[in-house]
Structure formats: C-alpha cells, structure tokens
Coordinates of C-alpha atoms and ligand atoms in Angstrom, one line a residue:
Chain C
M1 CA -180.5 1.8 87.6
S2 CA -181.0 -1.5 89.2
A3 CA -178.2 -3.8 90.3
E4 CA -179.3 -6.5 87.7
T5 CA -178.9 -4.2 84.7
M6 CA -175.8 -2.5 86.0
P7 CA -172.8 -2.7 83.7
V8 CA -169.7 -3.8 85.6
A9 CA -167.2 -2.6 82.9
A10 CA -165.4 -0.4 85.4
G11 CA -162.9 -3.2 85.9
S12 CA -161.7 -3.0 82.3
E13 CA -158.2 -2.3 81.3
P14 CA -156.6 -2.2 77.8
T15 CA -155.5 -5.8 78.0
A16 CA -158.8 -7.1 79.4
V17 CA -162.1 -5.5 78.6
D18 CA -165.4 -6.4 80.1
Y19 CA -167.8 -7.7 77.4
A20 CA -170.5 -5.5 78.9
V21 CA -169.0 -2.7 76.8
Y22 CA -170.6 -4.2 73.7
H23 CA -174.0 -4.7 75.2
S24 CA -174.8 -2.2 77.8
Q25 CA -177.3 0.5 76.8
A26 CA -176.0 2.7 79.7
I27 CA -172.5 2.5 78.4
F28 CA -173.7 3.3 74.9
T29 CA -175.4 6.4 76.2
A30 CA -172.4 7.4 78.2
E31 CA -170.2 7.0 75.1
Q32 CA -172.3 9.5 73.2
E33 CA -171.6 12.1 75.9
N34 CA -168.0 11.2 76.8
I35 CA -166.6 10.3 73.4
F36 CA -168.7 11.5 70.4
R37 CA -169.9 14.7 72.0
G38 CA -166.8 14.8 74.3
Q39 CA -163.1 15.6 73.9
T40 CA -162.8 14.3 70.3
W41 CA -162.9 15.5 66.8
C42 CA -165.2 13.4 64.7
Y43 CA -165.0 12.8 60.9
L44 CA -167.8 14.5 59.0
G45 CA -166.9 13.9 55.4
L46 CA -164.5 14.9 52.6
E47 CA -163.9 18.4 51.4
A48 CA -164.3 16.9 47.9
E49 CA -168.0 16.2 48.8
L50 CA -168.5 19.9 49.4
A51 CA -166.8 21.3 46.3
N52 CA -169.3 24.1 45.6
S53 CA -171.1 26.6 47.8
G54 CA -174.5 25.2 48.8
D55 CA -173.2 21.6 48.8
F56 CA -174.2 19.6 51.8
R57 CA -173.9 16.0 53.1
S58 CA -175.9 14.3 55.9
T59 CA -173.6 12.6 58.3
H60 CA -173.5 11.5 62.0
V61 CA -171.4 12.2 65.0
G62 CA -172.0 9.2 67.1
N63 CA -175.7 8.6 66.7
T64 CA -176.5 12.3 66.4
P65 CA -177.6 13.3 62.9
V66 CA -175.4 16.1 61.6
V67 CA -175.4 18.0 58.3
V68 CA -172.1 19.5 57.0
T69 CA -172.4 22.3 54.5
R70 CA -170.4 24.8 52.4
A71 CA -171.8 28.3 52.7
T72 CA -171.8 31.0 50.0
D73 CA -168.6 32.5 51.3
G74 CA -166.9 29.1 50.9
T75 CA -166.6 28.3 54.6
I76 CA -167.6 24.8 55.9
H77 CA -170.2 24.4 58.7
A78 CA -171.9 21.6 60.6
W79 CA -175.1 21.6 62.6
V80 CA -177.3 19.1 64.3
N81 CA -180.1 18.0 62.0
R82 CA -182.8 18.9 64.5
C83 CA -185.2 21.8 64.0
A84 CA -185.0 24.4 66.8
H85 CA -188.8 24.5 66.8
K86 CA -190.1 21.0 67.5
G87 CA -187.1 18.8 66.8
A88 CA -188.0 17.6 63.3
T89 CA -185.3 16.5 60.9
V90 CA -184.5 19.6 58.8
C91 CA -182.4 18.2 55.9
R92 CA -184.0 15.0 54.6
S93 CA -181.5 14.2 51.8
L94 CA -178.2 12.3 52.0
R95 CA -176.4 14.9 49.9
G96 CA -177.0 17.6 47.4
N97 CA -176.8 21.3 46.7
Q98 CA -179.0 23.8 48.3
A99 CA -178.5 26.5 45.6
D100 CA -180.4 29.3 47.5
G101 CA -178.4 28.4 50.6
A102 CA -181.6 27.9 52.7
F103 CA -182.6 24.7 54.6
V104 CA -186.3 24.8 55.3
C105 CA -187.9 22.4 57.8
V106 CA -191.0 21.0 56.0
Y107 CA -193.1 20.9 59.2
H108 CA -193.7 24.7 59.8
Q109 CA -191.1 26.0 57.3
W110 CA -188.6 27.5 59.7
A111 CA -185.7 28.4 57.4
Y112 CA -182.0 28.1 58.2
D113 CA -179.0 29.2 56.3
A114 CA -176.0 27.0 55.6
T115 CA -174.3 28.1 58.9
G116 CA -177.4 26.9 60.8
A117 CA -178.7 30.4 61.7
L118 CA -182.5 30.8 61.7
V119 CA -183.4 33.2 58.9
G120 CA -187.1 32.8 58.5
V121 CA -190.2 32.0 60.6
P122 CA -193.7 31.9 58.9
F123 CA -196.3 34.2 60.6
R124 CA -193.7 35.4 63.0
R125 CA -195.8 38.5 63.7
G126 CA -199.1 36.8 63.1
L127 CA -201.6 38.1 60.7
K128 CA -203.7 41.2 61.2
G129 CA -202.8 41.2 64.9
V130 CA -203.7 37.6 65.5
G131 CA -201.2 34.9 66.5
G132 CA -197.5 35.1 66.0
Y133 CA -194.7 35.2 68.5
S134 CA -194.2 37.7 71.2
K135 CA -192.0 40.8 70.6
K136 CA -189.3 39.1 72.8
F137 CA -188.9 36.3 70.3
N138 CA -185.3 36.6 69.1
M139 CA -184.4 34.5 66.0
A140 CA -180.7 34.5 67.0
E141 CA -181.6 32.4 70.0
H142 CA -183.2 29.7 67.9
S143 CA -180.4 28.6 65.6
L144 CA -179.6 25.0 65.0
E145 CA -177.0 23.5 67.3
R146 CA -173.7 24.1 65.7
L147 CA -170.4 22.2 65.8
R148 CA -166.9 23.6 65.6
V149 CA -165.5 22.5 62.2
E150 CA -161.9 22.2 61.1
T151 CA -160.3 20.4 58.2
F152 CA -157.0 18.6 57.6
G153 CA -155.8 17.3 54.3
G154 CA -159.1 16.7 52.6
L155 CA -160.9 15.6 55.7
V156 CA -163.6 17.6 57.5
F157 CA -164.0 17.1 61.2
G158 CA -166.4 18.5 63.8
T159 CA -166.6 18.7 67.5
F160 CA -169.3 19.6 70.1
N161 CA -166.6 20.4 72.6
P162 CA -165.9 24.2 73.0
T163 CA -162.5 23.7 74.7
I164 CA -160.8 20.9 72.9
A165 CA -157.4 21.7 71.3
P166 CA -157.3 22.3 67.5
L167 CA -157.8 19.4 65.2
D168 CA -154.1 19.4 64.3
D169 CA -153.2 18.7 67.9
F170 CA -155.8 16.0 68.2
L171 CA -154.4 14.2 65.2
G172 CA -150.8 14.7 66.2
P173 CA -147.7 14.8 63.8
V174 CA -147.6 11.2 62.8
M175 CA -151.3 10.9 61.9
R176 CA -151.1 14.2 60.0
K177 CA -148.1 13.0 58.0
Y178 CA -149.9 9.9 56.9
I179 CA -153.2 11.7 56.1
Q180 CA -151.2 13.9 53.9
R181 CA -149.7 10.9 52.3
V182 CA -153.1 9.8 51.0
F183 CA -154.3 13.3 50.3
Q184 CA -151.2 14.3 48.5
R185 CA -153.2 15.8 45.7
P186 CA -156.9 16.8 45.2
V187 CA -159.3 13.8 45.3
K188 CA -162.6 13.1 43.6
V189 CA -165.3 10.9 45.0
L190 CA -166.0 7.6 43.1
G191 CA -169.0 6.5 45.2
Y192 CA -170.3 5.0 48.3
A193 CA -171.1 1.6 49.9
R194 CA -172.9 1.1 53.2
Q195 CA -172.5 -1.9 55.3
F196 CA -174.7 -2.6 58.3
M197 CA -173.3 -4.8 61.0
A198 CA -175.3 -6.4 63.9
G199 CA -172.5 -5.5 66.3
N200 CA -171.1 -2.9 68.5
W201 CA -169.1 0.0 66.9
K202 CA -166.1 -0.8 69.1
L203 CA -165.8 -4.2 67.6
Y204 CA -165.2 -2.6 64.3
S205 CA -162.8 0.0 65.8
E206 CA -160.8 -2.9 67.3
N207 CA -160.9 -4.8 64.0
S208 CA -159.4 -2.0 62.0
R209 CA -156.6 -1.8 64.6
D210 CA -156.1 -5.5 64.8
S211 CA -153.1 -6.5 62.6
Y212 CA -153.1 -10.0 64.1
H213 CA -156.2 -11.2 62.2
G214 CA -155.0 -9.9 58.8
G215 CA -153.5 -13.0 57.3
L216 CA -155.6 -15.4 59.4
L217 CA -159.2 -14.3 58.9
H218 CA -158.7 -13.0 55.4
L219 CA -157.5 -16.0 53.5
F220 CA -157.6 -14.5 50.0
Y221 CA -153.9 -13.9 49.7
P222 CA -152.7 -17.3 51.0
T223 CA -155.4 -19.1 49.0
F224 CA -154.1 -17.8 45.7
G225 CA -150.5 -18.3 46.8
I226 CA -149.7 -14.7 47.1
Y227 CA -148.8 -14.5 50.7
R228 CA -146.1 -11.8 50.9
Q229 CA -143.4 -12.8 53.3
S230 CA -140.9 -10.2 52.2
Q231 CA -143.0 -7.2 53.0
E232 CA -141.9 -4.6 55.5
S233 CA -144.6 -3.4 57.9
A234 CA -145.1 -1.3 60.9
G235 CA -147.9 -0.2 63.2
L236 CA -147.7 3.3 64.6
V237 CA -149.8 4.5 67.5
S238 CA -150.5 8.1 68.6
D239 CA -149.6 9.3 72.1
E240 CA -152.9 8.8 73.9
G241 CA -153.4 5.5 72.0
Y242 CA -156.3 6.9 70.1
H243 CA -155.1 6.6 66.5
T244 CA -153.2 4.0 64.6
V245 CA -151.6 3.7 61.2
F246 CA -150.6 0.4 59.6
I247 CA -148.1 0.6 56.8
V248 CA -147.1 -2.4 54.6
S249 CA -144.5 -1.9 51.8
K250 CA -144.6 -3.9 48.7
P251 CA -141.5 -6.1 48.2
K252 CA -138.6 -4.3 46.8
G253 CA -138.0 -4.5 43.0
D254 CA -140.5 -6.4 40.9
V255 CA -144.1 -5.4 41.6
H256 CA -145.6 -8.1 39.5
Y257 CA -147.8 -10.2 41.8
G258 CA -146.6 -13.5 40.3
S259 CA -143.3 -13.2 41.9
F260 CA -144.8 -13.1 45.4
G261 CA -145.7 -16.7 45.2
D262 CA -142.1 -17.8 44.8
E263 CA -141.2 -16.1 48.1
A264 CA -144.2 -17.5 49.9
N265 CA -143.9 -19.8 52.9
R266 CA -144.8 -23.2 51.6
E267 CA -147.5 -23.8 54.0
M268 CA -149.1 -20.5 53.2
Q269 CA -149.0 -21.2 49.5
G270 CA -152.4 -22.0 48.0
E271 CA -153.4 -24.3 45.2
A272 CA -155.6 -21.8 43.4
K273 CA -154.4 -19.4 40.8
L274 CA -156.0 -16.1 39.8
Q275 CA -157.3 -16.2 36.3
D276 CA -157.3 -12.4 35.9
E277 CA -154.4 -10.8 37.7
R278 CA -155.5 -7.3 36.9
L279 CA -157.6 -7.5 40.0
L280 CA -154.5 -7.3 42.1
A281 CA -152.3 -5.1 40.0
F282 CA -150.7 -2.3 41.9
R283 CA -149.4 0.9 40.4
P284 CA -147.5 2.8 42.9
E285 CA -148.6 6.4 42.6
I286 CA -147.2 7.9 45.8
A287 CA -143.5 8.4 46.1
D288 CA -143.0 5.3 48.3
D289 CA -143.4 1.5 48.1
V290 CA -146.5 1.4 50.4
G291 CA -149.1 -1.0 49.1
L292 CA -151.3 -0.9 52.2
H293 CA -152.0 2.0 54.5
I294 CA -154.8 1.6 57.0
Q295 CA -155.2 4.5 59.4
S296 CA -157.8 4.5 62.2
I297 CA -158.6 7.9 63.5
F298 CA -160.4 7.8 66.9
P299 CA -163.3 7.5 67.3
S300 CA -165.0 7.0 64.0
V301 CA -163.1 6.9 60.8
V302 CA -160.6 4.8 58.9
V303 CA -158.6 6.2 56.1
Q304 CA -157.2 3.7 53.7
Q305 CA -155.0 3.0 50.7
I306 CA -154.9 -0.6 49.7
Q307 CA -153.2 -1.2 46.4
N308 CA -154.8 1.6 44.3
T309 CA -158.0 1.8 46.3
L310 CA -158.5 5.0 48.3
A311 CA -161.4 5.2 50.8
T312 CA -162.7 6.5 54.1
R313 CA -164.8 4.2 56.3
Q314 CA -167.0 6.1 58.7
I315 CA -168.3 4.3 61.7
V316 CA -171.8 5.2 62.7
P317 CA -173.1 3.7 66.0
H318 CA -176.9 3.4 65.8
G319 CA -177.2 1.2 68.9
T320 CA -175.3 -1.2 71.1
D321 CA -175.6 -3.9 68.4
R322 CA -176.2 -1.8 65.3
T323 CA -173.3 -0.2 63.4
E324 CA -173.2 1.3 60.0
L325 CA -170.0 1.5 58.0
V326 CA -170.1 4.1 55.3
W327 CA -167.4 3.6 52.7
T328 CA -166.5 6.6 50.6
Y329 CA -164.3 5.6 47.7
F330 CA -162.2 8.2 45.9
G331 CA -159.5 8.7 43.4
Y332 CA -157.3 11.6 42.5
A333 CA -159.0 14.5 40.6
D334 CA -156.6 14.1 37.7
D335 CA -157.2 10.4 37.2
D336 CA -157.9 9.5 33.6
E337 CA -160.6 7.0 32.6
E338 CA -158.2 4.1 32.5
T339 CA -156.9 4.8 36.0
T340 CA -160.4 5.0 37.3
R341 CA -161.2 1.7 35.7
H342 CA -158.1 0.2 37.4
R343 CA -159.3 1.6 40.7
L344 CA -162.8 0.0 40.2
R345 CA -161.1 -3.3 39.5
N346 CA -159.0 -3.0 42.7
L347 CA -162.1 -2.1 44.7
N348 CA -163.1 -5.8 44.5
L349 CA -160.6 -6.2 47.3
V350 CA -162.3 -3.9 49.8
G351 CA -165.7 -2.8 51.0
P352 CA -168.7 -4.9 52.0
S353 CA -167.9 -7.3 49.2
G354 CA -164.2 -7.0 49.4
L355 CA -162.2 -10.2 48.7
I356 CA -159.8 -9.2 51.6
S357 CA -162.2 -7.3 53.8
M358 CA -165.7 -8.8 53.8
E359 CA -164.8 -11.1 56.7
D360 CA -164.5 -8.1 59.0
G361 CA -168.3 -7.7 59.0
E362 CA -168.7 -11.3 60.0
A363 CA -166.0 -11.0 62.7
V364 CA -167.9 -8.1 64.3
E365 CA -171.1 -10.1 64.4
L366 CA -169.5 -13.2 65.7
C367 CA -168.0 -11.3 68.7
Q368 CA -171.3 -9.6 69.3
Q369 CA -173.2 -12.9 69.3
G370 CA -170.5 -14.7 71.3
T371 CA -170.5 -12.2 74.1
I372 CA -174.2 -12.1 74.8
G373 CA -174.7 -12.8 78.5
A374 CA -171.0 -12.5 79.2
E375 CA -171.1 -9.3 81.3
G376 CA -168.3 -9.5 83.9
K377 CA -166.2 -11.7 81.7
R378 CA -163.2 -10.1 80.0
S379 CA -161.4 -10.3 76.7
F380 CA -157.7 -11.2 76.4
V381 CA -155.6 -8.6 74.5
E382 CA -152.0 -9.5 75.3
M383 CA -150.6 -10.5 71.9
G384 CA -147.2 -8.9 71.7
G385 CA -147.2 -7.5 75.2
D386 CA -149.4 -5.8 77.7
D387 CA -148.3 -2.2 77.0
V388 CA -149.0 0.4 74.3
R389 CA -145.9 1.3 72.3
P390 CA -145.7 4.2 69.8
S391 CA -144.4 1.8 67.1
Y392 CA -144.5 -2.0 66.6
A393 CA -142.6 -3.6 63.7
P394 CA -143.1 -5.8 61.9
M395 CA -146.8 -6.0 62.7
G396 CA -149.1 -8.9 62.5
M397 CA -148.2 -10.8 65.7
D398 CA -149.3 -8.1 68.1
E399 CA -152.4 -6.3 69.4
N400 CA -150.5 -3.1 70.3
S401 CA -153.0 -0.8 68.5
V402 CA -156.0 -2.5 70.0
R403 CA -154.6 -1.9 73.4
G404 CA -154.0 1.7 72.3
F405 CA -157.7 2.0 71.4
W406 CA -158.8 0.8 74.8
K407 CA -156.3 3.0 76.5
G408 CA -157.8 6.1 74.8
Y409 CA -161.4 4.8 75.2
L410 CA -161.0 4.1 78.9
G411 CA -159.3 7.4 79.4
L412 CA -162.4 9.2 78.1
M413 CA -164.9 6.8 79.7
G414 CA -163.1 5.9 82.9
N415 CA -165.1 8.1 85.2
A416 CA -168.4 7.3 83.4
L417 CA -167.8 3.6 83.7
A418 CA -166.9 4.0 87.4
D419 CA -170.0 6.1 88.1
L420 CA -172.2 3.6 86.3
A421 CA -170.7 0.8 88.3
G422 CA -171.0 2.9 91.5
E423 CA -174.7 3.5 91.0
G424 CA -175.1 -0.2 90.6
R425 CA -173.5 -0.9 93.9
A426 CA -175.6 1.8 95.6
Chain X
M1 CA -196.8 -10.6 12.9
S2 CA -193.9 -8.5 11.5
V3 CA -190.4 -10.0 11.4
A4 CA -189.3 -7.4 14.0
A5 CA -192.1 -8.3 16.3
E6 CA -191.4 -12.0 15.9
V7 CA -187.7 -11.4 16.7
A8 CA -188.7 -9.4 19.8
Q9 CA -191.0 -12.1 21.0
V10 CA -188.3 -14.7 20.7
A11 CA -185.8 -12.5 22.5
Q12 CA -188.4 -11.8 25.2
S13 CA -189.0 -15.5 26.0
A14 CA -185.3 -16.4 25.6
I15 CA -184.3 -13.7 28.1
D16 CA -187.0 -14.5 30.6
D17 CA -185.9 -18.2 30.4
F18 CA -182.3 -17.1 30.9
N19 CA -183.1 -15.0 33.9
A20 CA -185.0 -17.8 35.6
A21 CA -182.1 -20.2 35.0
Y22 CA -179.6 -17.5 36.2
G23 CA -181.5 -17.2 39.5
L24 CA -181.7 -20.9 40.1
C25 CA -178.0 -21.4 39.2
L26 CA -177.0 -19.0 42.1
D27 CA -179.8 -20.0 44.5
D28 CA -179.0 -23.7 44.1
D29 CA -175.4 -22.9 44.8
R30 CA -174.1 -24.0 41.4
L31 CA -171.6 -21.1 41.5
E32 CA -169.1 -22.8 39.3
Q33 CA -171.6 -22.7 36.4
W34 CA -172.3 -19.0 36.9
P35 CA -169.4 -17.6 34.9
N36 CA -170.5 -19.7 31.9
L37 CA -173.6 -17.5 31.7
F38 CA -171.4 -14.7 30.5
V39 CA -169.3 -14.2 27.3
D40 CA -165.5 -14.1 27.9
D41 CA -165.2 -10.3 27.5
C42 CA -168.0 -9.5 29.9
L43 CA -168.7 -6.9 32.6
Y44 CA -170.5 -7.8 35.8
Q45 CA -171.0 -5.3 38.5
V46 CA -173.1 -4.7 41.6
I47 CA -173.5 -1.1 42.3
A48 CA -175.6 1.0 44.7
R49 CA -178.4 3.0 43.3
E50 CA -177.2 6.1 45.1
N51 CA -174.0 5.9 43.0
V52 CA -175.8 5.4 39.7
D53 CA -178.2 8.2 40.4
N54 CA -175.3 10.6 41.2
G55 CA -173.1 9.5 38.2
L56 CA -170.6 7.8 40.5
P57 CA -168.9 4.6 39.2
A58 CA -167.8 2.8 42.3
A59 CA -169.3 -0.7 42.6
V60 CA -169.0 -3.3 45.3
M61 CA -168.2 -6.0 42.8
Y62 CA -166.7 -5.1 39.4
C63 CA -165.5 -7.9 37.2
D64 CA -164.6 -7.0 33.6
S65 CA -163.7 -10.5 32.4
K66 CA -165.0 -14.0 32.8
G67 CA -161.8 -14.9 34.5
M68 CA -162.5 -12.4 37.3
L69 CA -166.0 -14.0 37.8
A70 CA -164.3 -17.4 38.2
D71 CA -161.8 -15.9 40.6
R72 CA -164.7 -14.6 42.7
V73 CA -166.2 -18.1 42.9
V74 CA -162.9 -19.7 43.8
A75 CA -162.4 -17.1 46.5
L76 CA -165.9 -17.8 47.9
R77 CA -165.3 -21.5 48.0
K78 CA -161.8 -21.4 49.4
A79 CA -161.0 -18.1 51.1
N80 CA -163.9 -15.9 52.1
V81 CA -165.6 -16.2 55.5
F82 CA -169.3 -15.2 55.6
P83 CA -172.5 -16.3 57.4
E84 CA -173.9 -19.5 56.1
H85 CA -176.9 -18.6 54.1
F86 CA -179.4 -19.5 51.4
N87 CA -180.4 -17.0 48.8
R88 CA -183.7 -17.1 46.9
R89 CA -184.4 -14.6 44.2
L90 CA -187.4 -13.5 42.3
I91 CA -186.8 -11.9 39.0
G92 CA -189.5 -10.0 37.2
R93 CA -190.3 -10.2 33.5
A94 CA -187.6 -8.6 31.4
V95 CA -188.3 -5.3 29.6
I96 CA -186.4 -5.2 26.3
T97 CA -184.9 -1.7 25.9
G98 CA -183.1 -2.1 22.7
A99 CA -182.0 -4.6 20.0
E100 CA -179.4 -4.6 17.3
G101 CA -179.1 -7.9 15.5
D102 CA -178.2 -10.5 18.1
Q103 CA -177.4 -7.9 20.7
V104 CA -180.3 -7.1 23.0
S105 CA -180.5 -4.9 26.0
A106 CA -183.0 -5.5 28.7
E107 CA -183.9 -4.7 32.3
A108 CA -185.5 -6.7 35.0
S109 CA -186.4 -6.2 38.7
Y110 CA -185.1 -8.6 41.2
V111 CA -185.4 -9.4 44.9
V112 CA -182.9 -11.6 46.8
F113 CA -184.2 -13.1 50.0
Q114 CA -181.7 -14.4 52.4
T115 CA -182.1 -17.1 55.1
R116 CA -179.3 -17.6 57.6
N117 CA -178.8 -20.2 60.3
D118 CA -181.3 -18.5 62.6
G119 CA -184.0 -19.5 60.1
E120 CA -185.4 -16.1 59.5
T121 CA -185.8 -15.1 55.8
R122 CA -185.0 -11.4 55.2
I123 CA -185.2 -9.2 52.2
Y124 CA -181.5 -9.0 51.6
N125 CA -181.2 -7.1 48.3
A126 CA -183.7 -5.5 46.0
G127 CA -182.9 -3.8 42.7
K128 CA -182.8 -4.2 39.0
Y129 CA -180.6 -5.9 36.4
V130 CA -179.5 -3.7 33.5
D131 CA -178.3 -6.1 30.9
R132 CA -176.8 -6.6 27.5
F133 CA -177.3 -10.0 26.0
D134 CA -175.6 -11.8 23.2
L135 CA -178.1 -14.1 21.5
S136 CA -175.8 -15.2 18.7
G137 CA -175.3 -18.9 17.9
G138 CA -178.6 -20.0 19.4
T139 CA -177.5 -19.4 23.0
V140 CA -178.2 -16.6 25.4
R141 CA -175.2 -15.1 27.3
L142 CA -174.6 -11.9 29.2
K143 CA -172.2 -9.4 27.7
S144 CA -172.9 -7.2 30.7
R145 CA -175.0 -7.3 33.8
T146 CA -175.2 -4.3 36.1
C147 CA -177.1 -5.1 39.4
I148 CA -178.3 -1.7 40.6
Y149 CA -179.4 -2.2 44.2
D150 CA -181.9 -0.1 46.1
T151 CA -181.0 -1.8 49.5
L152 CA -178.3 0.7 50.3
R153 CA -177.4 -1.0 53.6
I154 CA -175.8 -4.3 52.9
A155 CA -176.5 -6.6 55.8
T156 CA -173.1 -7.8 57.2
L157 CA -171.4 -8.3 53.9
L158 CA -172.1 -9.4 50.3
A159 CA -170.5 -12.7 49.4
T160 CA -172.6 -14.5 46.9
P161 CA -173.2 -12.7 43.6
I162 CA -176.5 -11.0 43.0
Ligands
FES1 S1 -190.5 21.4 63.6 FE1 -189.4 22.5 62.2 S2 -190.6 24.2 61.7 FE2 -191.7 23.2 63.2
FE2_2 FE1 -159.8 -7.2 58.5

C-alpha cells in the first residue's frame, strides 16, 4: 500500500476518531476480518422468522452473505451463501421454506442440506466410465462454510470464530436482561423496511448510541409541544464498551400525551398540535413504565421498543459509504387485530419514514459527505466526559455510549489499524 | 353504450384526472392540499411489496385518518430533517378493478423520480397505487390509497408522501 492511500487512523481514541475510519477501503476490509468475522457474535435474524423446519432467511455478517435455516430436527444453522464448487450464490431468495430441506445451486446443481452439508453432486461418478470426479473426492470436504449459531431471547446470532466465548457471555448480564424485557413473550413478525444510506456503517452505530442528538435532531416532539421533561432516563454500557441500552420511562401517573405539554419547558413547547393523537398513544404492555428502549448490540443490531413499536434494525455494511439498515418489525404472537393496528399506527414514528427517526439517515450521510478528504483530522467525542462509564443518568447530555463503541471497536481493530499505518510508513 | 359502460367510462376519466392532479399536488410541493384529496375517514399507507406478498401488514407510513395526514404534513414542514429534493412522478392509466355505486376501486402504476441538490435525477420509488375512490357528490376523493413499492431499498429516508 502506498503512502498516499494509507489510512492514518492508528492515532484514534474513543474521544477522537480519525475520519479515515469512514472512508478507507483498507480499514473496511480489516473490519470484515477483525470485527464481523472476528471475536464477535453477529445478529442473523429472529427465531420467529424460522418458525418451521425448512424455513430460511438470507442475511449478512458484515458484507458476507449468509443464510440462516431451521433443519428438520428443529436446530438452527447458518452458512455462507457461497457454493463450494465455483462460489455461486446458492440461495437466491430473501426468505422462504425449503420443504424438502435441500438447497440446490442452480449452476451445476450441487445440493446442500439445511445444515450446509453437501448431499448431492450430479455426475459425480461420470456416465458410462466417462467424466466424473476421482475416487478421492469426498463430499464431506465440500460443505458450505458454516457459522456457529446460538440464540438468546428470540434473537439468532452467529460467529465465524471457533474460540469465542458463548453468546451469553458476549452479551453480558445487563444486555441479556434488557433483551428479555422485549422478548418477554413469543413474537410474530409484522414486516420489513430497508433503508439504504450513503454512509459508513459506524456512523449509524454511533448514531444509535448517541443520546445527545435525540431531542436536537429529531424535532417532532418539541414541535408538537410534547417534550417530556419529567422523564427518567439512563444509558447503560457493557463492560468492553460494545453494547448499550437506553431506557426512558414515561412520566409517572397519567399516560395521556396531552399532559406532557403542560410540563414542557416553555422554549421547547411548539406551536403545532397533533390532530390525531392516536399516533402517539402508548399502552404499557411490559410490567414497567419504559416508553423507549433502544439497545445497540455490537457490532450490527439494534433492538428497540419505542411506544408500542418493536423492531430489530440490522446494520449491513456493503462498502465504506454504503450501508443498509434492515428493519424487522414485530408484535407479540398473542396480539389481537386491534393491537396490531395500534402498532401499525405507532410505526409512523420509526423506520425510514419515522417521524422521530428518519433524520438519522440524513445525519449519517451528512457526516459521510462532510468528512470526505478529512483523513488525519479527528472527531470530538467529549460530551459528558472523556471516559466510558457503565451507567450514565439522566442521558441526553453525554456521549458515553459512543465512546463505549469506539473503545470496543478500537480494542478489536487496534492492531490492524497500527499495522495498516505501519505499512504506510514503510 | 350501456349505462354500466357509460358509468365506467366516466369513472375512468375522473380517476385518471384525479391521479394526474394528485401527482402534481405533491410534486409542486402543495403538501397542505394533499389531505383534502382524501375523505375524513381514510386510510393511506406506503408499504413494501415484500410485505404485501408475504401477508405482512407493516407499512412505513400508516395514516388511518385525514388528521394523521395533516400531522404528517405539519411534521414535514416544521420538524423533520431530510435532504432537499424535488419529486416528479409519472402515474399510469388507472385500471378499474371494481365498482359499487359511487365507490370504485382501481389500481395504477407509478414512478417517483427524485432530484437532490447534486442535480442528479434518480428513480426513487416505483410501485403501484391500490385505491378505493369515493365519487359521490360530483367529486373524486380517496377512501384509501395503498402505495405498494417495489423499490425495497429506500434511499436515505422517505419524507414526502408517495
Ligand atoms: S457453482 Fe454451484 S454447483 Fe457449480
Ligand atoms: Fe436518532
């Protein structure tokens, strides 16, 4: 690598990150190895998407295409969607059910079972003594590349790493507690939305851990005079800094949104009034007062409950400046029709068109555009301190969780960043 | 021409005219007029085709009253932050799929092109409208419009209604 193209991100620290991390192809490549195929568990999907044997879903780990399946014995498997013959994409659908349990590559019809094992090769012995593979050809050596799979709550995770500790340890007790909060009872998928941002995946990872921007970028609440000053809030960060959960409780007592306006700070109180308040109605359905729960699991998923919306947001990095966000919306399996309709109404708040969330897509792109040509310059992440604390309350005037993300990221990438910079100097 | 055929022809041209006006209303940024194209007790939703095909109900916009449409517009004007853009939509001729008195259902393909500050015009959203119209009282208004989009990847975000 030449000195001109060399990323100089080795000087980054959690409070000051070299903008090269959003633009460098070398860093992006190193992230695939060190983070997504490294010492992490990556979100693959929901167990609810794999309700029946034969169900499958195409997904990604980093930029690697992966398929997650439920086999005939009920176990969940994941494999790289790359034929062991010539590398073709094996499974070409986003999701479905492979009733006979076989995934057949269309190119030369090598067939794999749901576990990724090669189970059939056309003309393996040739025909009438002509062609075919040698006697040494062993099907067991030509399976699809498999991931280790574990589940927690209703979430399915996979890892390429053979030695990483179990998923439970990777998540830690605090994250497990909050995942269980959302997945307190069986869920059902309500649908998907996919949002494509011309920005780096880490800009979104920071965004979902950034409580500072909440009431400043997203002006929906203050515009309609529903700024909620009396809320209790906290941001909790896991040990290595990887994961974060933000929790905001609704004001005690009356849950009718109209009362929030009275408590609002005058300057934050808007002129406008909602014509249809049902959009915002909140029906507590978990045994607490939490109206907002945003949980960022390193490196690639956010679990959320905002009012009565439930969703995962999977971050798929397709390139340094191409990031896909896959929203999977769900409700509880025992929801009646009216409850589902209420969730659909609440969903106006979130997603690519969300009244309190659409701005995040724009923020990601603005930071990507603004940092072009800024390699060697660094961000300033010192709101609320320069350390990473396990808990910060109330939240909103700090970047504690963003520093946590960078602490975890730099821990995994540190050597790679130093090596890249070292090569550049050489 | 039979009475039924005559009614159908009137509905056809009324709905095509309506759709052309609907498109220009949004493309000319007359957002405040947009809710008036619906009856009070309406349903407007923008939903991914992958959801519709799989029987899944989640939409990215779901407004089941005219008030909610107006709230969307106020939010767009005063609260939401999004890239500056112009939309331009082409709406195909409507296909009438059913009629009962003044209530007519129809479908039409659409494409929304979007131009941002960089000046490039991109295909932003393609799909079809699945509609129920109320033609009573000599006016055409939407009882429901479901925008089923093929463009599964929404570029950046979706602010202006489809
Ligand atoms: S590439 Fe898959 S069978 Fe040949
Ligand atoms: Fe945000």
